[in-house]
Coordinates of C-alpha atoms and ligand atoms in Angstrom, one line a residue:
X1 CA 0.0 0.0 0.0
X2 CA 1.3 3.4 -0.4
X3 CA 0.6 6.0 1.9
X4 CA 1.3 9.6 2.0
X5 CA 3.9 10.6 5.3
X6 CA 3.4 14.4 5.9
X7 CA 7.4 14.2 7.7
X8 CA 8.4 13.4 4.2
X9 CA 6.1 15.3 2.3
X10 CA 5.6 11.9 -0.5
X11 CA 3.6 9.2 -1.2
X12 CA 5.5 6.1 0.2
X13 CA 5.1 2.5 0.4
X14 CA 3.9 1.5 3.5
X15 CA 6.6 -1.2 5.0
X16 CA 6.0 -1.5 9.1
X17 CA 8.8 -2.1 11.4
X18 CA 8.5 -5.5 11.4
X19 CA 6.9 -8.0 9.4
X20 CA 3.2 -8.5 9.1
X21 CA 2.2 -5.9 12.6
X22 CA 0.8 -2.7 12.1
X23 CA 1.7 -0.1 15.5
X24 CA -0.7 2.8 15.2
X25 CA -1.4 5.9 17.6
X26 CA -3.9 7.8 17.0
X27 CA -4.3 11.3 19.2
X28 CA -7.8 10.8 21.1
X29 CA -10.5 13.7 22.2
X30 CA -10.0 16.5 24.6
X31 CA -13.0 16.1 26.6
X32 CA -14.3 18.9 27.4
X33 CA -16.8 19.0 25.4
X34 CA -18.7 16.7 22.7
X35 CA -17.3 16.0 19.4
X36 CA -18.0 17.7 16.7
X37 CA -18.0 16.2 13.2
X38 CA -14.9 17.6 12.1
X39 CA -13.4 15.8 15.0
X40 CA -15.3 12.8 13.9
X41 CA -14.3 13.5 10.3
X42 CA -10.5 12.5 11.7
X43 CA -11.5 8.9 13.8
X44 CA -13.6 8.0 10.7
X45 CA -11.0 8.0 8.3
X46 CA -8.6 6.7 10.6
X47 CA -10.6 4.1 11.1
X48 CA -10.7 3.2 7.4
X49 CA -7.0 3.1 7.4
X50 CA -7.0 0.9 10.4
X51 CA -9.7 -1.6 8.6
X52 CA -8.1 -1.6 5.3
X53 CA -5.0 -2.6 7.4
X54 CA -6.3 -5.2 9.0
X55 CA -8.3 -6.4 5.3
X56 CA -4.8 -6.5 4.0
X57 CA -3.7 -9.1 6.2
X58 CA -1.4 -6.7 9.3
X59 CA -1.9 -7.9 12.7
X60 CA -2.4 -3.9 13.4
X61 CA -2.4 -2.8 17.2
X62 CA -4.3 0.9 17.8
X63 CA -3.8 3.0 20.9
X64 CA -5.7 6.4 21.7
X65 CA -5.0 8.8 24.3
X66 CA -7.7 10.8 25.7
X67 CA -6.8 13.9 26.9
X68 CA -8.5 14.4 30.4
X69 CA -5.5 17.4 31.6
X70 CA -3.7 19.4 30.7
X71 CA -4.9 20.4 27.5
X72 CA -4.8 24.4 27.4
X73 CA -6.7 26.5 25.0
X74 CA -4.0 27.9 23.5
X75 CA -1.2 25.4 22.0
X76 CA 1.7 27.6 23.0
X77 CA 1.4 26.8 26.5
X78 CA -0.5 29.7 27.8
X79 CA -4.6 30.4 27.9
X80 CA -7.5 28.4 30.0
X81 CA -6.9 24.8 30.8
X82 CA -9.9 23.4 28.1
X83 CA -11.2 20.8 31.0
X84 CA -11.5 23.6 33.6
X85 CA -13.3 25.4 31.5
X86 CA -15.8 22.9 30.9
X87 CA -16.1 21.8 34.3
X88 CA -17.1 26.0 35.3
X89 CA -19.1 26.1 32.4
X90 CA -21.3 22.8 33.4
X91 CA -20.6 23.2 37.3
X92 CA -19.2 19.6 37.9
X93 CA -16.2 18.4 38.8
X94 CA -13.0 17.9 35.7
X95 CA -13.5 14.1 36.3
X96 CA -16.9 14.3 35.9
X97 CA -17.1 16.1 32.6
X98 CA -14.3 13.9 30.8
X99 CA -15.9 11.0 32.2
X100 CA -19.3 12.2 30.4
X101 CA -17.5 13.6 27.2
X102 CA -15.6 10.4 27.2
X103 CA -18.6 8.0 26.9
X104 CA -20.7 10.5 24.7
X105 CA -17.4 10.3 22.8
X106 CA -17.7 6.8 21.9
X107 CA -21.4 6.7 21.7
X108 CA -21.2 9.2 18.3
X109 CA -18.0 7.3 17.2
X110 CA -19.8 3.9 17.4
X111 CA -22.4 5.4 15.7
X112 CA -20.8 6.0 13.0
X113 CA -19.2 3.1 12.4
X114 CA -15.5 4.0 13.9
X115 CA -14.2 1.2 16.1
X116 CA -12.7 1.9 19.3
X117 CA -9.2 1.2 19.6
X118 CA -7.9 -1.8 20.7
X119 CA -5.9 0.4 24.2
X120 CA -7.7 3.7 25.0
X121 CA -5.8 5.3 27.5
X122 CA -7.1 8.8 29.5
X123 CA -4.2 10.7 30.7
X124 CA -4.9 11.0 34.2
X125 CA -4.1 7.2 34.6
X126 CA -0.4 7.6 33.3
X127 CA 1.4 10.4 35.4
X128 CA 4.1 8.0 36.8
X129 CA 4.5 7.3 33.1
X130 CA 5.0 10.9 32.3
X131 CA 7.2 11.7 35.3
X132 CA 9.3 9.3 34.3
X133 CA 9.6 10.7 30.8
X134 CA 10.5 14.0 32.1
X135 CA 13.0 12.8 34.4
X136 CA 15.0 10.9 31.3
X137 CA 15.1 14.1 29.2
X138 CA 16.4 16.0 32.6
X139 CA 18.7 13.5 32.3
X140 CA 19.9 13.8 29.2
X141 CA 19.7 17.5 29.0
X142 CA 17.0 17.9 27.2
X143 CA 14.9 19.4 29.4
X144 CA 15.3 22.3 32.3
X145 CA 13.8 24.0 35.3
X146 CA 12.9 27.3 35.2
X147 CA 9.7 29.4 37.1
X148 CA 8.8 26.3 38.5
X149 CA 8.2 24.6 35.6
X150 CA 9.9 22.2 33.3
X151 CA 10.8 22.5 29.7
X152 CA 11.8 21.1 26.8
X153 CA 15.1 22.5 25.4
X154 CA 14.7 22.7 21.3
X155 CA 17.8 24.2 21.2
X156 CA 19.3 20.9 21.9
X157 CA 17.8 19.7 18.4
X158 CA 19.3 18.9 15.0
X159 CA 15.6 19.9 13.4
X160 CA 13.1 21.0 14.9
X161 CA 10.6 21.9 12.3
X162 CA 10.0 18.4 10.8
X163 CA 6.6 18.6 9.1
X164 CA 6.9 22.7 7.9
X165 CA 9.4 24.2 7.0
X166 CA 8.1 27.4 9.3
X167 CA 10.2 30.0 10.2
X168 CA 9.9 32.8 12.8
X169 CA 7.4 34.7 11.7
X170 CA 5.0 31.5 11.3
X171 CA 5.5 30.8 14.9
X172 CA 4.8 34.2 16.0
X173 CA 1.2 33.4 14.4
X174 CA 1.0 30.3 16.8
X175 CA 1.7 31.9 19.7
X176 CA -0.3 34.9 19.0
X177 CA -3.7 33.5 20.4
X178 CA -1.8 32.5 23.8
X179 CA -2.4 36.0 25.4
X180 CA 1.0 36.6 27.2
X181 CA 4.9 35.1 26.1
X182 CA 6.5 32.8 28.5
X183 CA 9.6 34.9 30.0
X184 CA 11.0 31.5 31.4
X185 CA 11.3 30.2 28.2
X186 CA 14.8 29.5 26.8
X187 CA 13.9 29.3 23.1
X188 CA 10.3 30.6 21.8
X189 CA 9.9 27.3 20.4
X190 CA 10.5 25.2 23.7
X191 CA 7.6 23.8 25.7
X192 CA 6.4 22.8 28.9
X193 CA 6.9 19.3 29.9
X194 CA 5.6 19.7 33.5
X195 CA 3.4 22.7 35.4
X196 CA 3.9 23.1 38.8
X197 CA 3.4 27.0 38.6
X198 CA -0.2 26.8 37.1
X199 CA -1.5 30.1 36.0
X200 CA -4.9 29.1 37.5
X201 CA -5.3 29.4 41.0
X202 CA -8.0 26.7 40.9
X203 CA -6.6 24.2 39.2
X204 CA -8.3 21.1 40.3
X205 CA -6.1 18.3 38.9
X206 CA -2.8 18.1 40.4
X207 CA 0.0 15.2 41.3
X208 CA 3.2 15.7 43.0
X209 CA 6.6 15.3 41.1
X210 CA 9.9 15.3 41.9
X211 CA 9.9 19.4 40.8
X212 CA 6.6 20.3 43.2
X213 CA 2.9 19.6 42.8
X214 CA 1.5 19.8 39.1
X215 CA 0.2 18.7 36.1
X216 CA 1.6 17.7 32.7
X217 CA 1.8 19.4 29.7
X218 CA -0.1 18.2 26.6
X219 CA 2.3 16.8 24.3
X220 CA 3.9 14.6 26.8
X221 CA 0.9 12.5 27.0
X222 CA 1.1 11.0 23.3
X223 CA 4.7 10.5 23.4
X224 CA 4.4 8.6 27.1
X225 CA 1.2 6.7 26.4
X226 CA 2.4 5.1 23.0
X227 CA 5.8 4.5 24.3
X228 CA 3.9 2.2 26.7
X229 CA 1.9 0.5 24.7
X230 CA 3.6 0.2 21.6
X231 CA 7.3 0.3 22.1
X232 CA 9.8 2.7 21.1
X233 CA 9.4 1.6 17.0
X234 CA 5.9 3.3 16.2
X235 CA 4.7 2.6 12.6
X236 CA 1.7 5.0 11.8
X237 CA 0.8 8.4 13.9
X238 CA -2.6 9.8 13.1
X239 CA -4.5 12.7 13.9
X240 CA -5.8 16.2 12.5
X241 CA -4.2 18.3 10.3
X242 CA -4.1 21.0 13.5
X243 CA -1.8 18.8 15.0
X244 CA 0.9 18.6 13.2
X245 CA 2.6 21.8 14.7
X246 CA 3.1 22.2 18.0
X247 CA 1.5 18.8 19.1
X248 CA 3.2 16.3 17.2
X249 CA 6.6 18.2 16.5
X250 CA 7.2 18.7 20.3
X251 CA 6.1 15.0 20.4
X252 CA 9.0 14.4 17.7
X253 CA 11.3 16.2 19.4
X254 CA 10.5 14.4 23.1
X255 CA 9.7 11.1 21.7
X256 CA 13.4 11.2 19.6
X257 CA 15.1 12.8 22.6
X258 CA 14.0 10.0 25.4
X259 CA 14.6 7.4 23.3
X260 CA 17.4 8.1 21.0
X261 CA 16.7 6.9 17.8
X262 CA 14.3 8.0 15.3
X263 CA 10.4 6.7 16.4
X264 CA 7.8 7.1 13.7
X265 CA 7.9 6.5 10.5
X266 CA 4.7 7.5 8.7
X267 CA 2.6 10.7 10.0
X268 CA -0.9 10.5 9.1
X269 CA -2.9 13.8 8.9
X270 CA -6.8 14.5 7.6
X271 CA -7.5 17.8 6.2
X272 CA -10.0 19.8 7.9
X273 CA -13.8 19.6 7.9
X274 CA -14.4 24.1 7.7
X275 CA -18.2 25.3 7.4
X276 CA -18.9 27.9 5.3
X277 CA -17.8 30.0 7.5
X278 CA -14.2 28.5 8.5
X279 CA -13.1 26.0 10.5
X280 CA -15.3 23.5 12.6
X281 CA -13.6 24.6 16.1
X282 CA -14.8 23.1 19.7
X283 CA -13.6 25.6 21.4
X284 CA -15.8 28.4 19.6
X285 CA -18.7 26.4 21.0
X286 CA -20.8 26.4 17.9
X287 CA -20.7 23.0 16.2
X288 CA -22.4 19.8 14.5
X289 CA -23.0 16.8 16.5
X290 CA -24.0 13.7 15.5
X291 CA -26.7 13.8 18.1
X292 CA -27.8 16.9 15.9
X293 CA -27.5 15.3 12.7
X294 CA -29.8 13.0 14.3
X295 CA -32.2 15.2 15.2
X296 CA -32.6 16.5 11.9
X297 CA -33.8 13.2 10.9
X298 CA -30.3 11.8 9.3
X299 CA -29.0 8.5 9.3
X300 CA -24.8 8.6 10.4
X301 CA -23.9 7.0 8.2
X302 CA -24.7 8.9 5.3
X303 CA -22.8 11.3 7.2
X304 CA -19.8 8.2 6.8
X305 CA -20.6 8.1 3.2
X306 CA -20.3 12.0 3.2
X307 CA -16.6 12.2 4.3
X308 CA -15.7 8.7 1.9
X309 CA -16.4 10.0 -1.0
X310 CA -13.9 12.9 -0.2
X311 CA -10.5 12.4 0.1
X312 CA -8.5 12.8 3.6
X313 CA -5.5 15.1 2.5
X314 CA -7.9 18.0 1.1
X315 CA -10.3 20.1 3.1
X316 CA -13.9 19.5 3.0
X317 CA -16.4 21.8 3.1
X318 CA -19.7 21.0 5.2
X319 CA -23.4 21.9 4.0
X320 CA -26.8 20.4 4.6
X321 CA -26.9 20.3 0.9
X322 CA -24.0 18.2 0.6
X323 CA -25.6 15.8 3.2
X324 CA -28.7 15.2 1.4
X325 CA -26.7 14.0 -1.7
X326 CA -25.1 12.2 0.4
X327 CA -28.6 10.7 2.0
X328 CA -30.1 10.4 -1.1
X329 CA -26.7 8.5 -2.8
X330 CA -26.7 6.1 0.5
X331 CA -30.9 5.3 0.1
X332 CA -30.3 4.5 -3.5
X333 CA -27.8 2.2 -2.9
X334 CA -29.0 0.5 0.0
X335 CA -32.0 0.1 -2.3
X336 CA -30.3 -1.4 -5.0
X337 CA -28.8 -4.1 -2.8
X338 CA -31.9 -4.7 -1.1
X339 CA -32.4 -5.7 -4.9
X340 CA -30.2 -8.2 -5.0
X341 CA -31.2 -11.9 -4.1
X342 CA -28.9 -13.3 -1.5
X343 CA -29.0 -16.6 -2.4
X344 CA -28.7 -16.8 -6.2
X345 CA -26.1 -18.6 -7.6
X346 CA -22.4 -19.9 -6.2
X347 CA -19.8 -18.1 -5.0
X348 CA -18.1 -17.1 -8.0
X349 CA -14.1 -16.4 -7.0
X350 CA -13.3 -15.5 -10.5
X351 CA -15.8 -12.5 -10.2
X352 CA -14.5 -12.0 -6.9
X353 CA -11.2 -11.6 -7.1
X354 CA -11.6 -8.7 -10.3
X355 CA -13.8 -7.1 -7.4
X356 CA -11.0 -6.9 -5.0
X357 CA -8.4 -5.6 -7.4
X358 CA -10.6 -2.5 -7.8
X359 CA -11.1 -1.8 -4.2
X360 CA -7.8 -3.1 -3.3
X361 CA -5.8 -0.4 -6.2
X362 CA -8.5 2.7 -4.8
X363 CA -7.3 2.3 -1.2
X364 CA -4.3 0.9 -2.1
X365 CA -3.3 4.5 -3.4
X366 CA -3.4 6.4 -0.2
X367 CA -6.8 5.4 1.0
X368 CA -8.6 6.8 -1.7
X369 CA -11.9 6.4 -0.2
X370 CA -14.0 7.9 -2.9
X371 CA -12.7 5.5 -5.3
X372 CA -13.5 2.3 -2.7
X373 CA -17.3 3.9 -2.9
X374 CA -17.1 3.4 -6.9
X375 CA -15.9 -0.1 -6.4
X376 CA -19.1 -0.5 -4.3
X377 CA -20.9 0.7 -7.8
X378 CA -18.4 -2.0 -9.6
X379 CA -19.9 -4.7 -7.3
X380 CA -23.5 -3.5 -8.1
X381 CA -23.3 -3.7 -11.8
X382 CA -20.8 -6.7 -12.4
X383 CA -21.7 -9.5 -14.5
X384 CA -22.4 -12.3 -11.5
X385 CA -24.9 -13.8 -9.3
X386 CA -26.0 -12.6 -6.3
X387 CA -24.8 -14.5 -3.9
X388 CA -21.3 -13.4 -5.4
X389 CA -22.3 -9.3 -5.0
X390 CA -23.9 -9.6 -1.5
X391 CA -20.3 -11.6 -0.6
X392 CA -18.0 -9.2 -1.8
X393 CA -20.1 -6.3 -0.7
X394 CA -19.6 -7.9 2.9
X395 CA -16.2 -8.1 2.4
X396 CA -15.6 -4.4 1.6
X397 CA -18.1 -2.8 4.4
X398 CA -15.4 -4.7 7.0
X399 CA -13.6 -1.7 5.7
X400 CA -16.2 1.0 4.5
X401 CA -18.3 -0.2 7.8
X402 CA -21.7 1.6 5.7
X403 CA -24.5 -0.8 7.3
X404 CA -24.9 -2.3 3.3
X405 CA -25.8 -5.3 4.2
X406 CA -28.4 -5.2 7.3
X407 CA -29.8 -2.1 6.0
X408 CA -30.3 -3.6 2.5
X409 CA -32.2 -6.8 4.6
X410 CA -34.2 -4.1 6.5
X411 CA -35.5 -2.1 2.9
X412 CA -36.2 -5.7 1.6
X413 CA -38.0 -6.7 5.2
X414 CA -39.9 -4.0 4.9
X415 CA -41.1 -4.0 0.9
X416 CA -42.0 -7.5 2.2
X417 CA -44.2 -6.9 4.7
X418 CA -45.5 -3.9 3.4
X419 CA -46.7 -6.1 0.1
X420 CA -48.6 -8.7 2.3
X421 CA -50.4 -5.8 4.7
X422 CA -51.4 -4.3 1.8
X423 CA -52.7 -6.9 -0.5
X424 CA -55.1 -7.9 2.7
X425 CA -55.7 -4.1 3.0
X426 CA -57.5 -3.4 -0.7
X427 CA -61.1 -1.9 0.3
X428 CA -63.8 -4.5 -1.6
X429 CA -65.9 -3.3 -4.6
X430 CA -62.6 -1.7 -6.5
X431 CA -61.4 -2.0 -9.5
X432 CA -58.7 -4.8 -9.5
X433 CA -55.9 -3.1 -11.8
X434 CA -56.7 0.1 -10.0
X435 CA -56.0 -1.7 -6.5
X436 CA -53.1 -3.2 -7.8
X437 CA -51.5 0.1 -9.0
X438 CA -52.5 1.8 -5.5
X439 CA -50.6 -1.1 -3.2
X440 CA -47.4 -1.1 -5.7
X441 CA -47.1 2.8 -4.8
X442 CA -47.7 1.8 -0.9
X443 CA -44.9 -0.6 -1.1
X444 CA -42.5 2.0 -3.3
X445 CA -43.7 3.9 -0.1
X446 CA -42.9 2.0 2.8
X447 CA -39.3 0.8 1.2
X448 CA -39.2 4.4 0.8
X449 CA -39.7 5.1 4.1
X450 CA -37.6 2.2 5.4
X451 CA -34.6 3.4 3.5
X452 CA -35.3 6.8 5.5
X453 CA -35.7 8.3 1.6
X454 CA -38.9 10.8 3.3
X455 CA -38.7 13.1 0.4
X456 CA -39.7 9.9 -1.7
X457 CA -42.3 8.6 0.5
X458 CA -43.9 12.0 0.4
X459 CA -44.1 12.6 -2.9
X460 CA -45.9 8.8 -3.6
X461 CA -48.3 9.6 -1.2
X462 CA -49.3 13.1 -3.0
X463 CA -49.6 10.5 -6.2
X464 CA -52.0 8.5 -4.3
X465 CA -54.1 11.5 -3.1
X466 CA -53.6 12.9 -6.2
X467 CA -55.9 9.5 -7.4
X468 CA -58.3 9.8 -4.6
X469 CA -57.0 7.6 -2.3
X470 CA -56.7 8.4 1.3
X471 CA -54.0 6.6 3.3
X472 CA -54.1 5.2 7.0
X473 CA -50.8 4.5 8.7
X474 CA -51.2 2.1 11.5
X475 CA -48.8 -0.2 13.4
X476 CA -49.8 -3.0 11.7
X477 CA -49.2 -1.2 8.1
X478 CA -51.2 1.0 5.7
X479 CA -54.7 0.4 4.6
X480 CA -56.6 2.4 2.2
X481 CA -60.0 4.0 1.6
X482 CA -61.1 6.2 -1.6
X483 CA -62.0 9.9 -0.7
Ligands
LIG501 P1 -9.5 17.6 20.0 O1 -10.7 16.9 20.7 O2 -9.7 19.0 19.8 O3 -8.2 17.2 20.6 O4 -9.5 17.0 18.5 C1 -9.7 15.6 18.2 C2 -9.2 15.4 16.8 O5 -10.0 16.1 15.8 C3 -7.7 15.8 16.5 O6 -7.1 14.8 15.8 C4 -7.9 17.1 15.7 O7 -6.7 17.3 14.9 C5 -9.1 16.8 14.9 N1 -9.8 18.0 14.4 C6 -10.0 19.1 15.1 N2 -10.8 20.0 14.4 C7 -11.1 19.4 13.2 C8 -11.8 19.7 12.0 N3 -12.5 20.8 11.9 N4 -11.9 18.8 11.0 C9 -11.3 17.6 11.1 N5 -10.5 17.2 12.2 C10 -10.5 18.1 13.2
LIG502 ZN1 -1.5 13.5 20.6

């Protein structure tokens, strides 16, 4: 497979440190607050990368931190600790909110389709971890005291700037937001390792350290947490494209530092989901959920579909518009398998395997997703039985993870039963033709309706009023009456 590293700026082929395992990290939620789609935009095509992994035959390991502490609003090391200030703004406790943004985290992510990793690790449950970190680059003299707290020293570095080639003035940007410069700081690009002069008087969550009592700094958290669980060879680093710079190159620099030798090899980074309006951002408090979604009467995963048939390495632009192409493409084709009849014919491998070269060279070529949804199409319209295109579509949702195949046995459930309430439903003393015209559009309706296609639904049931027929819904089914 090849796969683009942002640290080399090219498309590479993927070879992992050793044979046949896959060692991915993937940076986890600050919670603070729910996710919003953006966010979710990230975990869900991570998520494909970690399937298509595992589809091409890697034994593939995933860890996720989450970040409980330490997490400040600005990523220069200065503003409002982010779980503070959800904790003021929803008067409970710092554990109590990451503990509830945690699960709701999950919740949306299963929803979805995203699988949870196979190690989720929340910060606060690796301090000694962290301590121990910071200690080694004392050690080594990467690291010093000053104010109270403890840095890292990027003077000490070869490079610095791995993924940009940034220069002063570009920093100056990043800093800008943070409010006030750090006076203690060496080097404007070094960063805090350890806090034990916290800028908030109220800081709830703090452990004691061999410099005082304190909290962590962000970035130490990734490096710590993955050294733990996956050794000091790392194959595959994932995240947004935010955090790239500081949060990964301090995790570069630390990770490197502590260990010695070089640790990842391939940086993986999704382009942002922006609104109209810019950026999807948590921390200006106005954003999509999927719970909102939801509400609105959409089905997540057309909101999966959404972000497939984009690709990961260029932005995406949001709109309600764009979702109900997106709907409307995921009813249709749920429809069209719901089509298909599971049980015709034999497994046809020849059929099969010309199915898998096309998915396999789409993702193949740095996860191009949209491409894997055309090889979906491919499946649909293929010369083969049935049996063979419901197979291979079950093969590729392990990766896509789109619902195809239950959803498709729901639409054809539902057109099922629909068809026998509605032949026992005909009023007596009507035309036959005419009654058999009128239950074909209630079954177009209820598969309509089962696919969640409500534009559709409606518009058949104008058709029907249209011809003087008035609908009940019940329970049990529709029935029908002329006006
Ligand atoms: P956070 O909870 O802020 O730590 O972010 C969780 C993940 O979402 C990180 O990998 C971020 O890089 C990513 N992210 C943040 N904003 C967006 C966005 N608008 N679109 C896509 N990913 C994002
Ligand atoms: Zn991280």
């Amino acid at each position: 497979m090849k796969l683009y590293n942002s640290v080399t700026r090219t498309k590479e082929d993927f070879v992992p440190h050793e044979e046949g395992k896959v060692r991915m990290y993937t940076c986890g939620p600050t919670v603070y607050h729910f996710a919003h789609i953006g966010n979710l935009r990230t975990y869900i095509m991570e998520d494909v990368l970690e399937k298509y992994l595992r589809y091409i035959g890697y034994d593939v390991k995933r860890v996720m931190n989450i970040t409980d502490v330490g997490h400040l609003s600005s990523d220069a090391d200065t503003g409002e600790d982010k779980m503070l200030k959800g904790a003021k703004r929803e008067k409970k406790t710092v554990m109590e909110i990451a503990k509830y943004y945690t699960d709701a985290f999950f919740t949306d992510a299963d929803k979805l389709g995203i699988k949870k990793p196979d190690v989720v690790e929340p910060a606060t449950s690796c301090i000694k971890e962290f301590i121990e970190m910071v200690e080694g680059l004392l050690d080594k003299g990467y690291a010093y005291i000053a104010g109270g707290n403890v840095y890292f020293d990027t003077s000490k570095l070869d490079e610095y700037y791995v993924f940009n080639k940034h220069d002063a003035e570009d920093l100056e940007v990043g800093v800008r937001d943070g409010v006030e410069a750090d006076d203690n700081k060496k080097n404007k690009c070094d960063f805090v390792l350890w806090f034990t002069k916290s800028k908030f008087d109220d800081q709830e969550l703090k452990w004691d350290s061999p410099w005082g009592i304190g909290y962590p700094g962000w970035h130490i958290e990734c490096s710590a947490i993955s050294l733990k669980h996956l050794g000091e060879y790392l194959d595959i680093h994932c995240g947004g494209i935010d955090n790239a710079f500081p949060h990964h190159t301090n995790e570069i620099a630390q990770s490197e530092a502590y260990i010695g030798h070089p640790w990842c090899k391939y940086w993986f980074h999704v382009l942002h989901l922006n609104t109209n309006s810019g950026k999807m951002s948590k921390s200006k408090g106005e954003f999509l959920t999927v719970s909102l979604l939801e509400e609105k009467g959409y089905d997540p995963a057309a909101y999966r579909l959404f972000c497939l048939q984009s690709h990961y390495r260029k932005s995406l632009v949001f709109s309600w518009e764009g979702l109900d192409n997106a709907t409307v493409a995921y009813n249709k084709l749920i429809e069209k398998i719901a089509k298909i009849d599971p049980e015709d014919g034999e497994f046809d491998e020849a059929a099969a395997e010309a199915l898998r070269a096309r998915f396999r060279e789409a993702l193949d070529n740095d996860l191009n997703t949209s491409l894997a949804v055309t090889a979906l199409y491919d499946v649909l319209k293929y010369k083969t039985n049935g049996k063979t295109k419901v197979m291979m579509l079950a093969e590729f949702d392990t990766v896509m993870t789109l619902d195809l195949i239950s959803a498709a046995e729901k639409v054809r459930a539902a057109s099922a039963s629909a068809e026998t309430v509605t032949e026992a439903a005909a009023p007596t003393g009507v035309d036959a033709d005419f009654a058999a015209k009128v239950e074909a559009l209630i079954a177009d309706r209820a598969a309509a309706k089962a696919a969640k296609d409500y534009a559709a639904a409606d518009a058949i049931r104008d058709e029907l009023t249209a011809m003087g027929v008035v609908l009940k819904d019940s329970k049990e089914g529709t029935t029908w009456t002329l006006a």
